[in-house]
Amino acid sequence: MNKVNHPFWVIVNKEMSDHIKSWRFIILIGIILLTCMGSLYTALNSIGASIKTDDPDNSFLFLKLFTISDGTLPSFVLFINFLGPLLGIALGFDAVNSEQNKGTLSRMLSQPIHRDCIINAKFVAALIVVGIMLFILGFLVMGCGLIAIGIPPTAEEFWRIIFFITLSIFYVAFWLNLAILFSLCFRQAATSALASVAVWLFFSVFYSMIVNLVAKALSPPQMVSPYQMISYQKFVLGLMRLAPNELFNDATTTLLMPSVRSLGPLTVEQIQGAIPSLLPLSQSLMVVWPQVTGLIAATVICFALSYILFMRREIRSR
């Protein structure tokens, strides 16, 4: 007898096929591929100029392929920070409302399929597509860099890049879940897409301006103690880290630049006696653990809200 596939994996395969064959995914992956290759080209051209005698990151030359640029194009990390949310939004803004408007959602629920299988499968299918795409891009950059510079990555460099790609998947998953949430909140796909893009623009452009205005309004006088100044700086950093792109930027900077030892202000007592050396991978992961936890928590919260809304949603046949 032929083995019957579970309905969950049937829906996952169907959603993955729909994503890969859609023109919006093909266009978006083409844009991301071209921009990443452009950033790799600028990194290869400027990698020689980035090597300095007093730079502690020279021992991790392979990681510079992801972080340096000559100024004409942003680095690979900045492109993922900017275009990753668009990828998640494109895969999730019409996940539910388009099928409900077409009447296919009610037909699917009329089958012997649990309701939670549908929302779970839509998220897992889009996440698999995102994960495969980001790992292909990451290994493509590593392969081209290996051919160009002729220096293979060390084991620590390889695992730092793997953790960076994994963190990028969580970052895109947050925007994917946010888009799925808006597809449940709004009836029209265009409205959910505009709402998702509006949130992305708010955190990418306007949120830092608002935080700067708040920081300027609450700035302490010049004659304050160092501990009060550090508390003020920690408050401003806490506000900035409410934005998911800031969490992603802090985490990737620490993972791909081992010389970064702290992401916040330090006192003289904390700096005194510290040995100026590169952090091992385990210590870098401990530094970025709050940022990683924040991204995962934001992703889980968005998915939980989407799950609750979908389970309580009344879906009728047209």
Short mmCIF file of C-alpha atoms in Angstrom, two decimals:
data_model
loop_
_atom_site.label_atom_id
_atom_site.label_comp_id
_atom_site.label_asym_id
_atom_site.label_seq_id
_atom_site.Cartn_x
_atom_site.Cartn_y
_atom_site.Cartn_z
CA MET A 1 0.00 0.00 0.00
CA ASN A 2 1.18 3.50 -0.77
CA LYS A 3 2.00 5.60 2.23
CA VAL A 4 -0.50 8.44 2.67
CA ASN A 5 1.17 11.79 3.31
CA HIS A 6 0.08 13.81 6.31
CA PRO A 7 -2.16 16.77 5.34
CA PHE A 8 0.34 19.13 6.95
CA TRP A 9 3.13 18.16 4.57
CA VAL A 10 0.77 18.15 1.60
CA ILE A 11 -0.08 21.79 2.32
CA VAL A 12 3.60 22.60 2.90
CA ASN A 13 4.57 21.16 -0.50
CA LYS A 14 1.70 23.03 -2.18
CA GLU A 15 2.66 26.35 -0.55
CA MET A 16 6.34 25.93 -1.40
CA SER A 17 5.44 25.21 -5.02
CA ASP A 18 3.22 28.29 -5.15
CA HIS A 19 5.97 30.50 -3.71
CA ILE A 20 8.72 29.25 -6.01
CA LYS A 21 6.57 29.51 -9.15
CA SER A 22 5.19 32.98 -8.38
CA TRP A 23 6.55 35.91 -10.37
CA ARG A 24 6.92 38.14 -7.30
CA PHE A 25 9.28 35.60 -5.71
CA ILE A 26 11.28 35.23 -8.91
CA ILE A 27 11.61 39.01 -9.28
CA LEU A 28 12.52 39.50 -5.63
CA ILE A 29 15.10 36.70 -5.60
CA GLY A 30 16.60 38.17 -8.76
CA ILE A 31 16.95 41.57 -7.09
CA ILE A 32 18.48 40.06 -3.96
CA LEU A 33 20.88 37.93 -6.00
CA LEU A 34 22.05 40.88 -8.09
CA THR A 35 22.54 43.14 -5.06
CA CYS A 36 24.40 40.44 -3.14
CA MET A 37 26.71 39.77 -6.08
CA GLY A 38 27.28 43.52 -6.36
CA SER A 39 28.19 43.74 -2.68
CA LEU A 40 30.52 40.77 -3.07
CA TYR A 41 32.24 42.46 -6.02
CA THR A 42 32.83 45.66 -4.05
CA ALA A 43 34.05 43.64 -1.06
CA LEU A 44 36.59 41.80 -3.22
CA ASN A 45 37.81 45.08 -4.69
CA SER A 46 38.27 46.73 -1.30
CA ILE A 47 39.44 43.75 0.76
CA GLY A 48 43.09 44.64 0.15
CA ALA A 49 42.62 48.22 1.33
CA SER A 50 40.76 47.03 4.44
CA ILE A 51 43.79 45.15 5.76
CA LYS A 52 45.54 47.39 8.29
CA THR A 53 48.37 46.65 10.65
CA ASP A 54 46.44 47.74 13.74
CA ASP A 55 43.21 45.95 12.79
CA PRO A 56 42.60 42.97 15.10
CA ASP A 57 40.11 41.47 12.60
CA ASN A 58 42.85 40.74 10.07
CA SER A 59 43.04 37.16 11.32
CA PHE A 60 39.40 36.75 10.17
CA LEU A 61 39.89 37.90 6.58
CA PHE A 62 37.12 35.70 5.19
CA LEU A 63 34.47 37.42 7.33
CA LYS A 64 35.29 40.73 5.67
CA LEU A 65 33.52 39.49 2.53
CA PHE A 66 30.24 39.99 4.41
CA THR A 67 30.99 43.28 6.17
CA ILE A 68 33.24 45.58 4.11
CA SER A 69 32.41 47.83 1.17
CA ASP A 70 34.13 50.51 -0.89
CA GLY A 71 31.23 52.94 -0.51
CA THR A 72 29.62 52.41 -3.92
CA LEU A 73 27.33 49.63 -2.67
CA PRO A 74 26.44 48.54 0.88
CA SER A 75 27.88 45.36 2.32
CA PHE A 76 26.19 41.95 2.18
CA VAL A 77 24.98 42.33 5.78
CA LEU A 78 23.32 45.69 5.05
CA PHE A 79 21.58 44.26 1.99
CA ILE A 80 20.13 41.41 4.06
CA ASN A 81 19.09 43.92 6.72
CA PHE A 82 17.30 46.03 4.10
CA LEU A 83 15.89 43.45 1.65
CA GLY A 84 15.21 40.59 4.09
CA PRO A 85 11.99 42.19 5.43
CA LEU A 86 10.72 42.68 1.87
CA LEU A 87 11.21 38.96 1.23
CA GLY A 88 9.24 38.01 4.34
CA ILE A 89 6.47 40.49 3.53
CA ALA A 90 6.22 39.25 -0.07
CA LEU A 91 5.75 35.66 1.08
CA GLY A 92 3.15 36.36 3.77
CA PHE A 93 1.01 39.42 3.04
CA ASP A 94 -1.68 37.41 1.20
CA ALA A 95 -1.25 34.06 2.95
CA VAL A 96 -4.84 33.90 4.24
CA ASN A 97 -6.97 36.73 2.85
CA SER A 98 -6.28 35.87 -0.81
CA GLU A 99 -7.45 32.27 -0.35
CA GLN A 100 -10.48 33.43 1.60
CA ASN A 101 -11.43 35.89 -1.13
CA LYS A 102 -11.06 33.17 -3.78
CA GLY A 103 -13.13 30.72 -1.74
CA THR A 104 -10.39 28.06 -1.62
CA LEU A 105 -9.92 28.36 2.15
CA SER A 106 -13.45 27.16 2.92
CA ARG A 107 -12.99 24.24 0.52
CA MET A 108 -9.77 23.30 2.24
CA LEU A 109 -11.42 23.40 5.66
CA SER A 110 -14.27 21.22 4.42
CA GLN A 111 -11.74 18.40 4.07
CA PRO A 112 -10.66 16.26 7.05
CA ILE A 113 -7.84 18.68 7.87
CA HIS A 114 -7.22 20.28 11.24
CA ARG A 115 -7.46 24.05 11.11
CA ASP A 116 -4.11 24.60 12.79
CA CYS A 117 -2.40 22.53 10.07
CA ILE A 118 -3.18 25.26 7.55
CA ILE A 119 -1.67 28.22 9.42
CA ASN A 120 1.30 26.12 10.59
CA ALA A 121 1.95 24.81 7.08
CA LYS A 122 1.85 28.28 5.54
CA PHE A 123 4.47 29.54 7.98
CA VAL A 124 6.70 26.45 7.71
CA ALA A 125 6.59 26.45 3.89
CA ALA A 126 7.57 30.11 3.63
CA LEU A 127 10.28 29.62 6.29
CA ILE A 128 11.75 26.66 4.37
CA VAL A 129 11.88 28.73 1.18
CA VAL A 130 13.57 31.61 3.03
CA GLY A 131 16.04 29.29 4.74
CA ILE A 132 17.05 27.55 1.53
CA MET A 133 17.46 30.87 -0.28
CA LEU A 134 19.60 32.46 2.45
CA PHE A 135 21.82 29.41 2.82
CA ILE A 136 22.33 29.29 -0.97
CA LEU A 137 23.27 32.99 -1.00
CA GLY A 138 25.61 32.58 1.96
CA PHE A 139 27.41 29.56 0.47
CA LEU A 140 27.52 31.29 -2.92
CA VAL A 141 29.34 34.24 -1.36
CA MET A 142 31.71 31.88 0.44
CA GLY A 143 32.40 29.92 -2.74
CA CYS A 144 33.05 33.02 -4.84
CA GLY A 145 35.25 34.47 -2.10
CA LEU A 146 37.21 31.23 -1.84
CA ILE A 147 37.87 31.25 -5.59
CA ALA A 148 38.77 34.96 -5.61
CA ILE A 149 41.08 35.27 -2.61
CA GLY A 150 42.26 31.66 -2.46
CA ILE A 151 42.12 31.52 1.36
CA PRO A 152 39.70 28.97 2.84
CA PRO A 153 37.71 29.93 5.93
CA THR A 154 38.75 28.56 9.27
CA ALA A 155 36.37 26.46 11.33
CA GLU A 156 35.44 29.44 13.52
CA GLU A 157 34.83 31.66 10.50
CA PHE A 158 32.62 28.99 8.95
CA TRP A 159 30.50 28.61 12.09
CA ARG A 160 30.23 32.39 12.50
CA ILE A 161 28.82 32.58 8.98
CA ILE A 162 26.41 29.71 9.69
CA PHE A 163 25.14 31.46 12.82
CA PHE A 164 24.80 34.69 10.84
CA ILE A 165 22.66 32.96 8.20
CA THR A 166 20.54 31.32 10.92
CA LEU A 167 20.03 34.68 12.59
CA SER A 168 19.02 36.15 9.22
CA ILE A 169 16.35 33.44 8.91
CA PHE A 170 14.88 34.44 12.29
CA TYR A 171 14.98 38.09 11.22
CA VAL A 172 13.06 37.39 8.00
CA ALA A 173 10.70 35.07 9.91
CA PHE A 174 9.61 37.99 12.10
CA TRP A 175 8.52 40.03 9.06
CA LEU A 176 6.93 36.92 7.56
CA ASN A 177 4.82 36.39 10.68
CA LEU A 178 3.94 40.08 10.79
CA ALA A 179 2.73 39.91 7.18
CA ILE A 180 0.67 36.78 7.93
CA LEU A 181 -0.83 38.58 10.93
CA PHE A 182 -1.88 41.51 8.73
CA SER A 183 -3.32 39.09 6.17
CA LEU A 184 -5.63 37.90 8.93
CA CYS A 185 -6.47 41.40 10.16
CA PHE A 186 -7.37 42.85 6.74
CA ARG A 187 -9.69 41.50 4.11
CA GLN A 188 -7.83 42.82 1.06
CA ALA A 189 -4.30 41.70 0.19
CA ALA A 190 -3.30 45.19 -0.93
CA THR A 191 -4.21 46.60 2.51
CA SER A 192 -2.18 43.95 4.35
CA ALA A 193 0.79 44.56 2.05
CA LEU A 194 0.65 48.32 2.62
CA ALA A 195 0.37 47.82 6.39
CA SER A 196 3.40 45.52 6.42
CA VAL A 197 5.47 47.90 4.30
CA ALA A 198 4.40 50.80 6.52
CA VAL A 199 5.69 49.01 9.64
CA TRP A 200 8.94 48.19 7.84
CA LEU A 201 9.40 51.82 6.75
CA PHE A 202 8.61 53.05 10.26
CA PHE A 203 11.32 50.93 11.88
CA SER A 204 13.82 51.42 9.04
CA VAL A 205 13.52 55.20 8.58
CA PHE A 206 11.39 57.00 11.12
CA TYR A 207 11.97 55.10 14.36
CA SER A 208 15.60 56.23 14.73
CA MET A 209 14.49 59.84 14.15
CA ILE A 210 11.88 59.56 16.90
CA VAL A 211 14.39 58.02 19.31
CA ASN A 212 16.87 60.81 18.55
CA LEU A 213 14.20 63.42 19.31
CA VAL A 214 13.34 61.69 22.60
CA ALA A 215 17.02 61.37 23.50
CA LYS A 216 17.61 65.05 22.77
CA ALA A 217 14.61 66.07 24.89
CA LEU A 218 15.69 63.90 27.82
CA SER A 219 19.43 64.53 27.58
CA PRO A 220 20.96 65.23 31.02
CA PRO A 221 23.03 68.34 31.72
CA GLN A 222 26.76 68.24 31.15
CA MET A 223 27.68 68.23 34.84
CA VAL A 224 26.38 64.79 35.77
CA SER A 225 28.08 61.74 37.20
CA PRO A 226 29.43 59.09 34.83
CA TYR A 227 26.94 56.55 36.16
CA GLN A 228 24.00 58.84 35.33
CA MET A 229 25.37 59.34 31.83
CA ILE A 230 25.75 55.57 31.39
CA SER A 231 22.16 55.05 32.59
CA TYR A 232 20.98 57.61 30.05
CA GLN A 233 22.91 55.91 27.25
CA LYS A 234 21.52 52.52 28.24
CA PHE A 235 18.00 53.99 28.15
CA VAL A 236 18.55 55.31 24.61
CA LEU A 237 20.03 51.97 23.52
CA GLY A 238 17.04 50.17 25.02
CA LEU A 239 14.70 52.32 22.95
CA MET A 240 16.70 51.67 19.80
CA ARG A 241 16.67 47.93 20.40
CA LEU A 242 12.90 47.84 20.28
CA ALA A 243 13.37 47.91 16.50
CA PRO A 244 14.02 44.44 14.99
CA ASN A 245 16.49 45.81 12.43
CA GLU A 246 18.60 47.26 15.27
CA LEU A 247 18.64 43.88 17.03
CA PHE A 248 19.71 42.21 13.81
CA ASN A 249 22.40 44.81 13.15
CA ASP A 250 23.88 44.48 16.66
CA ALA A 251 23.91 40.69 16.50
CA THR A 252 25.45 40.43 13.04
CA THR A 253 28.09 43.04 13.85
CA THR A 254 29.24 41.02 16.84
CA LEU A 255 29.16 37.67 15.03
CA LEU A 256 31.05 38.83 11.93
CA MET A 257 33.48 41.17 13.73
CA PRO A 258 35.15 39.25 16.59
CA SER A 259 36.87 42.42 17.83
CA VAL A 260 33.51 43.77 19.09
CA ARG A 261 33.49 43.02 22.81
CA SER A 262 30.45 44.95 24.01
CA LEU A 263 27.26 46.46 22.57
CA GLY A 264 26.72 49.01 25.31
CA PRO A 265 28.56 51.68 27.28
CA LEU A 266 31.31 50.56 29.65
CA THR A 267 32.77 52.23 32.73
CA VAL A 268 36.46 52.80 33.32
CA GLU A 269 36.41 50.06 35.96
CA GLN A 270 35.06 47.58 33.42
CA ILE A 271 37.64 48.51 30.81
CA GLN A 272 40.58 48.53 33.22
CA GLY A 273 42.41 45.24 33.16
CA ALA A 274 40.67 43.92 30.06
CA ILE A 275 42.96 42.18 27.58
CA PRO A 276 42.56 43.63 24.05
CA SER A 277 41.99 40.43 22.12
CA LEU A 278 39.43 38.86 19.79
CA LEU A 279 36.45 37.12 21.30
CA PRO A 280 35.98 33.40 20.62
CA LEU A 281 32.72 32.28 19.06
CA SER A 282 31.20 31.17 22.37
CA GLN A 283 31.80 34.59 23.93
CA SER A 284 30.39 36.41 20.89
CA LEU A 285 27.25 34.28 21.15
CA MET A 286 26.91 35.23 24.81
CA VAL A 287 27.19 38.93 23.89
CA VAL A 288 24.45 38.70 21.25
CA TRP A 289 22.21 36.33 23.20
CA PRO A 290 19.81 39.13 24.32
CA GLN A 291 19.41 40.31 20.70
CA VAL A 292 18.82 36.76 19.45
CA THR A 293 16.30 36.14 22.22
CA GLY A 294 14.50 39.38 21.35
CA LEU A 295 14.18 38.43 17.67
CA ILE A 296 12.93 34.94 18.50
CA ALA A 297 10.46 36.33 21.06
CA ALA A 298 9.09 38.87 18.56
CA THR A 299 8.69 36.11 15.96
CA VAL A 300 6.91 33.81 18.40
CA ILE A 301 4.56 36.60 19.55
CA CYS A 302 3.55 37.47 15.98
CA PHE A 303 2.97 33.81 15.15
CA ALA A 304 0.97 33.26 18.34
CA LEU A 305 -1.31 36.20 17.51
CA SER A 306 -1.76 34.89 13.97
CA TYR A 307 -2.53 31.41 15.30
CA ILE A 308 -5.15 32.68 17.75
CA LEU A 309 -6.83 34.89 15.14
CA PHE A 310 -6.96 32.10 12.58
CA MET A 311 -8.33 29.53 15.05
CA ARG A 312 -11.12 31.93 16.09
CA ARG A 313 -11.85 33.17 12.60
CA GLU A 314 -15.26 32.42 11.11
CA ILE A 315 -14.78 31.17 7.56
CA ARG A 316 -17.85 30.66 5.42
CA SER A 317 -18.21 29.38 1.90
CA ARG A 318 -18.99 31.97 -0.74
#
